XYZ file of C-alpha atoms in Angstrom:
118
model
C 128.611 -16.535 65.502
C 129.826 -19.103 68.051
C 129.248 -22.918 67.519
C 129.736 -24.833 70.822
C 129.170 -28.551 71.047
C 129.659 -30.495 74.551
C 130.061 -34.193 74.561
C 129.860 -35.830 77.490
C 129.815 -39.811 78.955
C 127.311 -38.406 81.621
C 123.804 -40.048 81.125
C 121.018 -37.498 79.948
C 119.297 -38.035 83.471
C 122.219 -36.600 85.260
C 122.315 -33.221 83.231
C 120.131 -30.178 84.007
C 117.199 -30.102 81.727
C 118.022 -26.470 80.667
C 121.572 -27.002 80.036
C 121.820 -26.187 76.276
C 119.969 -22.736 77.406
C 122.283 -22.052 80.347
C 125.357 -23.023 77.940
C 124.199 -20.787 75.567
C 123.793 -17.783 77.658
C 127.271 -18.438 79.389
C 128.813 -18.499 76.088
C 127.363 -15.631 74.822
C 128.521 -13.549 77.904
C 131.883 -15.145 78.100
C 132.382 -14.198 74.178
C 130.626 -11.020 74.122
C 128.387 -12.091 71.351
C 124.472 -12.019 71.146
C 122.939 -14.990 72.478
C 120.636 -15.280 69.516
C 123.822 -16.183 67.488
C 125.199 -18.964 69.549
C 124.529 -22.361 68.357
C 124.964 -24.877 71.091
C 124.667 -28.752 70.790
C 124.819 -31.087 73.494
C 125.517 -34.961 73.248
C 125.021 -36.984 76.383
C 125.924 -40.773 76.796
C 128.943 -40.692 74.720
C 131.354 -43.609 74.952
C 134.545 -41.421 76.071
C 137.909 -42.026 77.257
C 140.109 -39.275 78.918
C 143.529 -39.571 79.892
C 143.077 -43.457 79.624
C 140.161 -43.398 82.032
C 136.618 -44.218 81.268
C 135.296 -42.109 84.383
C 132.657 -39.540 83.608
C 134.226 -36.797 81.560
C 133.182 -34.006 78.920
C 134.877 -32.261 75.996
C 133.545 -28.943 74.878
C 134.391 -27.321 71.468
C 134.162 -23.926 70.934
C 134.296 -22.211 67.253
C 134.083 -18.541 66.749
C 134.771 -15.392 64.483
C 137.261 -12.671 66.400
C 137.192 -13.723 70.089
C 139.391 -16.984 69.911
C 142.581 -15.637 68.312
C 145.092 -15.429 71.337
C 146.298 -17.508 74.105
C 145.333 -15.007 76.280
C 141.867 -14.431 75.132
C 141.272 -18.323 75.308
C 142.740 -18.456 78.850
C 140.219 -16.023 80.183
C 137.450 -18.177 78.080
C 138.927 -21.328 79.641
C 138.756 -20.063 83.326
C 135.012 -19.077 82.971
C 134.263 -22.212 80.802
C 135.717 -24.325 83.556
C 133.840 -22.812 86.135
C 130.456 -23.136 84.558
C 130.967 -26.776 83.562
C 132.436 -28.006 86.741
C 129.258 -26.453 88.518
C 126.878 -27.495 86.075
C 128.222 -31.134 85.477
C 129.378 -31.586 88.717
C 132.749 -32.852 87.108
C 136.432 -32.341 88.368
C 138.425 -29.893 86.252
C 140.764 -32.784 85.415
C 137.748 -34.622 83.687
C 136.768 -31.683 81.214
C 138.695 -30.645 78.052
C 138.031 -27.375 75.924
C 139.098 -26.962 72.251
C 139.037 -23.569 70.858
C 138.607 -22.991 67.127
C 138.998 -19.863 65.617
C 137.023 -19.062 62.407
C 137.070 -16.513 59.731
C 133.711 -15.133 58.205
C 134.124 -17.132 54.968
C 133.841 -20.382 56.714
C 130.220 -19.742 58.045
C 127.629 -20.344 55.494
C 124.085 -18.614 56.329
C 121.230 -17.359 54.140
C 122.758 -18.970 50.930
C 125.927 -17.244 51.302
C 128.559 -16.898 53.697
C 129.355 -14.524 56.665
C 131.532 -12.105 54.684
C 128.683 -10.918 52.557
C 126.302 -10.426 55.312
């Protein structure tokens, strides 16, 4: 069950209208998870500074069970996510950061229990 949060200083009008749906589909493909299990939040017009500069930028946080556990995995995910984000947001790769957080099933609540028991 991947959780994806994109924050950007870009104005909402500069983002593709279907960005959340496209990001959901892309993350599902990259992580090999069903699209119906991916949760995406997009926040635009955030007050952000990256590397000391307030130029337009974005940060992506990806959390998931079982697919973010190694440097090799995250390197591959990072390359594909950077391709997507630079294309969709029209930002250079130096204006984007990605943070990966591996989760355990007991850290995700669903249907009144945790994923461990579902």
